[in-house]
Coordinates of C-alpha atoms in Angstrom, one line a residue:
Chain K
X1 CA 341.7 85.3 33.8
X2 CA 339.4 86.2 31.4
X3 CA 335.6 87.7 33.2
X4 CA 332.1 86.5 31.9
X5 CA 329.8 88.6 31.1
X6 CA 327.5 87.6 33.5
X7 CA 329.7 87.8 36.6
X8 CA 329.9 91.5 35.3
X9 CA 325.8 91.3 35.2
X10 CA 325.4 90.2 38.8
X11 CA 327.9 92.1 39.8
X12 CA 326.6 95.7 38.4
X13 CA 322.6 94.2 39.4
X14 CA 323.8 93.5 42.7
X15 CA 324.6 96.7 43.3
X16 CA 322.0 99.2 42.1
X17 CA 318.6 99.2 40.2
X18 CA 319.0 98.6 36.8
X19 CA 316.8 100.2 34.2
X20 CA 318.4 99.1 30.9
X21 CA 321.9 97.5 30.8
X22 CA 323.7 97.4 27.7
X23 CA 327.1 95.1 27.8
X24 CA 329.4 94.6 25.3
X25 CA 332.3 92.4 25.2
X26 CA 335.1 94.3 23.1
X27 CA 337.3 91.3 23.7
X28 CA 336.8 89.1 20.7
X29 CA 335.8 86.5 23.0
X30 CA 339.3 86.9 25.5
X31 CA 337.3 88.2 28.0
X32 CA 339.3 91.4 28.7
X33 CA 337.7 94.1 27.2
X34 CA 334.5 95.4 27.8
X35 CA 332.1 98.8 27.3
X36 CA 329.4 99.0 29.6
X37 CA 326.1 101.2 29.2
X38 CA 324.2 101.6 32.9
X39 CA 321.1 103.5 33.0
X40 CA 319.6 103.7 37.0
X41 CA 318.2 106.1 39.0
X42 CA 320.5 105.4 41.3
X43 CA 323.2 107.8 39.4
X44 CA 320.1 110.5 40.4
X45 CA 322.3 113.7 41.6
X46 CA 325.8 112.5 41.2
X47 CA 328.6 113.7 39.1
X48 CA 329.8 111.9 36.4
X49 CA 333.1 111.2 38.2
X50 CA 331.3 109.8 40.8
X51 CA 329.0 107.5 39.5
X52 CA 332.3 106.2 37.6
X53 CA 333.8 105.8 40.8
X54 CA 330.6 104.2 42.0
X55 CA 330.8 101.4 39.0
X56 CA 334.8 100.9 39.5
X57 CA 334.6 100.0 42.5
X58 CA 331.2 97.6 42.2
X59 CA 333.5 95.5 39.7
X60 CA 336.9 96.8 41.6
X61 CA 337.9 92.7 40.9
X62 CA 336.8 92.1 37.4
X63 CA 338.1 95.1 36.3
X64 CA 341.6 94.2 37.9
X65 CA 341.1 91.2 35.2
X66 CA 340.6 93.1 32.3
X67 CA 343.0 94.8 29.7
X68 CA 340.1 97.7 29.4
X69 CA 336.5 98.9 30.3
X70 CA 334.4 101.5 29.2
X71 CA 331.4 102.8 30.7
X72 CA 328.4 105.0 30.6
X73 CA 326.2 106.1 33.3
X74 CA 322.9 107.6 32.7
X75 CA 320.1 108.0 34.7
X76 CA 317.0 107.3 33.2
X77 CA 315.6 111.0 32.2
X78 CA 318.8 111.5 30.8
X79 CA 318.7 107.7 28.9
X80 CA 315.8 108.9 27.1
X81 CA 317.3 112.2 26.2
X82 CA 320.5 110.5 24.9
X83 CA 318.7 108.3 22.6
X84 CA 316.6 110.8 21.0
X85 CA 319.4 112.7 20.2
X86 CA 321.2 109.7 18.6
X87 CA 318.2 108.3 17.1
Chain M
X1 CA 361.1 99.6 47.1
X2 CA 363.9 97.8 47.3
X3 CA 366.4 98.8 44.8
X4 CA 365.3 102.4 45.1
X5 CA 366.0 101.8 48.8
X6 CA 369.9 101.1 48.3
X7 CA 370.4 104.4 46.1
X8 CA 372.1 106.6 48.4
X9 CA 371.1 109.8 46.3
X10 CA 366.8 108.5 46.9
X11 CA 367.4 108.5 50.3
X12 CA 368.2 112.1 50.9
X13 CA 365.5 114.6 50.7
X14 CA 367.8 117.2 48.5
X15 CA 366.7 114.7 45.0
X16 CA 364.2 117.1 43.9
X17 CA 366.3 117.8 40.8
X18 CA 366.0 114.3 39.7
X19 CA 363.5 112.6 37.2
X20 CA 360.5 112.7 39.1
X21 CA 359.2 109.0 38.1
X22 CA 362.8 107.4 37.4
X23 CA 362.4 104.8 40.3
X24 CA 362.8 101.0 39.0
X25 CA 359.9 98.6 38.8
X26 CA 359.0 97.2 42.1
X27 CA 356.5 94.9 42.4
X28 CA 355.4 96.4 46.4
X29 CA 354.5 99.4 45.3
X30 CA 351.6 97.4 44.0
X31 CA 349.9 97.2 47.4
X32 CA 351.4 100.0 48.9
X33 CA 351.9 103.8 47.7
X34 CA 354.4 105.4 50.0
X35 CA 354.0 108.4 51.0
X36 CA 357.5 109.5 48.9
X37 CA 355.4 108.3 46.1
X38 CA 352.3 110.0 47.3
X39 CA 354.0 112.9 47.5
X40 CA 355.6 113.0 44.2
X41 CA 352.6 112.7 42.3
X42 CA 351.0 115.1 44.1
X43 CA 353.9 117.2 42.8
X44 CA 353.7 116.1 39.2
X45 CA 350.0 117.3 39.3
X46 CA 350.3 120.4 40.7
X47 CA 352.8 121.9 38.7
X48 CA 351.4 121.5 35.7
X49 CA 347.7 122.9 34.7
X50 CA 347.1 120.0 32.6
X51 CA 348.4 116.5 33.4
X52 CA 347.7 113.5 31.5
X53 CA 348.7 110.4 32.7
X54 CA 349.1 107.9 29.4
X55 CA 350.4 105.3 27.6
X56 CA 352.9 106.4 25.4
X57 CA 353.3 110.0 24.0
X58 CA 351.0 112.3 22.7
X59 CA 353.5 111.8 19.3
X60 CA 353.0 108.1 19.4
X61 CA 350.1 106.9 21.9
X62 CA 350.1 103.7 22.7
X63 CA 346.5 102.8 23.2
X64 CA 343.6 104.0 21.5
X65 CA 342.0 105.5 25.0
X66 CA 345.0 107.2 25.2
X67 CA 345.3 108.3 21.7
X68 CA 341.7 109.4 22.3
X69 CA 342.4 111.9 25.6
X70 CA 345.2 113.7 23.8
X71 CA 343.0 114.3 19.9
X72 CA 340.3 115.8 22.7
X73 CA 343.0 118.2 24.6
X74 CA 344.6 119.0 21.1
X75 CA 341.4 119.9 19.9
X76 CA 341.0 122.4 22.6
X77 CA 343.6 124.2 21.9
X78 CA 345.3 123.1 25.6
X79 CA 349.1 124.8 25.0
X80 CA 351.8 122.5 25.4
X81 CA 353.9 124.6 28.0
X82 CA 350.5 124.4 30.0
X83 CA 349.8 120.8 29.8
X84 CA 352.5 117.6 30.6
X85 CA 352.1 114.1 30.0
X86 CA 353.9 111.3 31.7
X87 CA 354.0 108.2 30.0
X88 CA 353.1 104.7 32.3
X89 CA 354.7 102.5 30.0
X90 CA 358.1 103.5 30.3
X91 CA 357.5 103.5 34.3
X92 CA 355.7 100.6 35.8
X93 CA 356.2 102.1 39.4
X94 CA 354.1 104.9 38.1
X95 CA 351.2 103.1 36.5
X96 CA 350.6 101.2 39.7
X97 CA 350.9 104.0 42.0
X98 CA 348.8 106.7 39.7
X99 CA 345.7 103.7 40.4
X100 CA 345.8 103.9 43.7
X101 CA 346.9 107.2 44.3
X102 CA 343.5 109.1 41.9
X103 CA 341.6 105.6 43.1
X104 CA 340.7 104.8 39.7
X105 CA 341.5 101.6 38.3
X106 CA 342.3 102.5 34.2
X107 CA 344.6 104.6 32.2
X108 CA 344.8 107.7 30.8
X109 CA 344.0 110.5 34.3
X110 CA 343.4 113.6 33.7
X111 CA 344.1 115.8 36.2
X112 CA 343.7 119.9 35.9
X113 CA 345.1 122.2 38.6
X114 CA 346.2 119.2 40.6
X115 CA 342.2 117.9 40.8
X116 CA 341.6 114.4 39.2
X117 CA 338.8 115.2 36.2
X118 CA 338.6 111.5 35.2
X119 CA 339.6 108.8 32.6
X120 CA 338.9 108.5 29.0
X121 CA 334.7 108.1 29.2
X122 CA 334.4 111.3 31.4
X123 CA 337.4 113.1 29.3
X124 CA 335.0 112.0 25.9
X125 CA 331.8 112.9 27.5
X126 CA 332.7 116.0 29.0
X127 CA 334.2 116.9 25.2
X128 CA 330.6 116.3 24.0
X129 CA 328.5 118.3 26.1
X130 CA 330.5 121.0 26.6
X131 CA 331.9 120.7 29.9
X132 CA 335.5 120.2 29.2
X133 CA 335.8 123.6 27.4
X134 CA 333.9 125.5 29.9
X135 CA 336.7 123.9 32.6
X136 CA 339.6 124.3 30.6
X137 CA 337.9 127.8 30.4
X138 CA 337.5 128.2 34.3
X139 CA 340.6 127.0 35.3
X140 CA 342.5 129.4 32.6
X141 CA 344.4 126.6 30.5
X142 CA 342.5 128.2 27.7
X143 CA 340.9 131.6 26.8
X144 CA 337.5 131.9 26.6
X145 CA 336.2 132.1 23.4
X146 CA 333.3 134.5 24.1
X147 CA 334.7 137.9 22.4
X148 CA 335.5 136.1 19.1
X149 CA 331.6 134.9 18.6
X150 CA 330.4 138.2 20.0
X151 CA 332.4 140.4 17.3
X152 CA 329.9 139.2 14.3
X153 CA 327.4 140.2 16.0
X154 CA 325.0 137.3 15.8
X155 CA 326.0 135.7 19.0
X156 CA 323.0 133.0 18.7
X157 CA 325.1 131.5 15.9
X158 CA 326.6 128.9 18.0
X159 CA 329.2 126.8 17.5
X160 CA 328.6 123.5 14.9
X161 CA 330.4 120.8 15.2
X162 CA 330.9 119.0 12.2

């Protein structure tokens, strides 16, 4: 059962504020393989592993769906710093 | 369960000296890790310093996320008699049971003296800002790498990665 990337959308917006939200579908159109890029104050004082944690579970089914997923979690402050270093 | 349930040599407690993960495919364990299971894994994690639950071998990894944890725990330096990998593919009891047993839904784990780090994201990110070295450091799987930088005597140098 291949996921759409807007159930993945609702699901993630639904959950938490969303600054930015970057999603990409990895898949080649199959529907199984995404990367996910998450920037909300909501990761604000939590671990890495935990805001992971956070995001599995928030798309605990799609996931279940998929042959991989990727994701980053930033809060904003750290958003800005990421892309300055990349840019 | 079921097969696993008829071998007389499973149900006796003395089958420590078996493989740990040799169990048959069983489509239960899916919704339910038993605590044998539990308790196995909980094992396999703590008697190793590193643990790396993939697909395939770090020789021939079978998926790029995979392939991707190991290049990072090479890179490090991580000695093989201090690091074990167990390979999901060849034991589809296993890859259920390590999901629900860390709670994480994807594959590779990494787990260092017996605590869950993460999957391949965290393993990557931690590479990249530093935080996996200063672990590996912490939890001795590596030596710290302090006294070499400090012997040139510029010890603002820092490291480049190139």
């Amino acid at each position: 059962m291949p996921v759409s990337l807007s159930d993945l959308e609702a699901a993630i917006r639904n959950a938490i504020p969303v600054a930015h939200l970057e999603i990409d579908d990895q898949s080649s159109g199959c529907g199984e393989n995404y990367a996910v890029l998450i920037v909300s104050e909501a990761f604000e004082g939590k671990s890495t592993l935990a805001r992971h944690r956070f995001i599995n579970e928030v798309l605990k089914a799609q996931i279940a769906q998929m042959h991989a997923f990727s994701q980053k979690t930033f809060t904003p402050k750290q958003y800005e710093a990421y892309l300055q270093k990349s840019s | 369960m079921l097969r696993s349930a008829f071998r007389v040599t499973y149900t006796k407690r003395v089958s420590s000296r078996l493989p740990i993960f040799s169990s048959p495919t069983l489509s239960l364990a899916r919704r339910y890790l038993s605590q044998e299971t539990r308790s196995k894994i909980q094992d396999a994690v703590s008697a190793t310093p590193v643990v790396l639950f993939m697909k395939g071998t770090p020789d021939f990894p079978q998926c790029g996320f995979s392939r991707a944890a190991i290049q990072v725990l090479d890179l490090h330096g991580v000695p093989p008699e201090k690091m074990k990998t167990f390979n999901v593919l060849e034991d589809s009891e296993l890859r259920q049971a390590i999901k629900e047993f860390s709670e994480w839904p994807t594959i590779p784990q990494l787990y260092v003296n017996g605590e869950f780090v993460g999957g391949c994201d965290i393993l990557l990110s931690m590479h990249q800002s530093g935080e996996l070295e200063d672990l590996l450091e912490k939890k001795g799987v590596i030596p710290p790498v302090a006294e070499e930088s400090q012997a040139p005597g510029s010890p603002n140098t820092g490291t480049s990665s190139a």
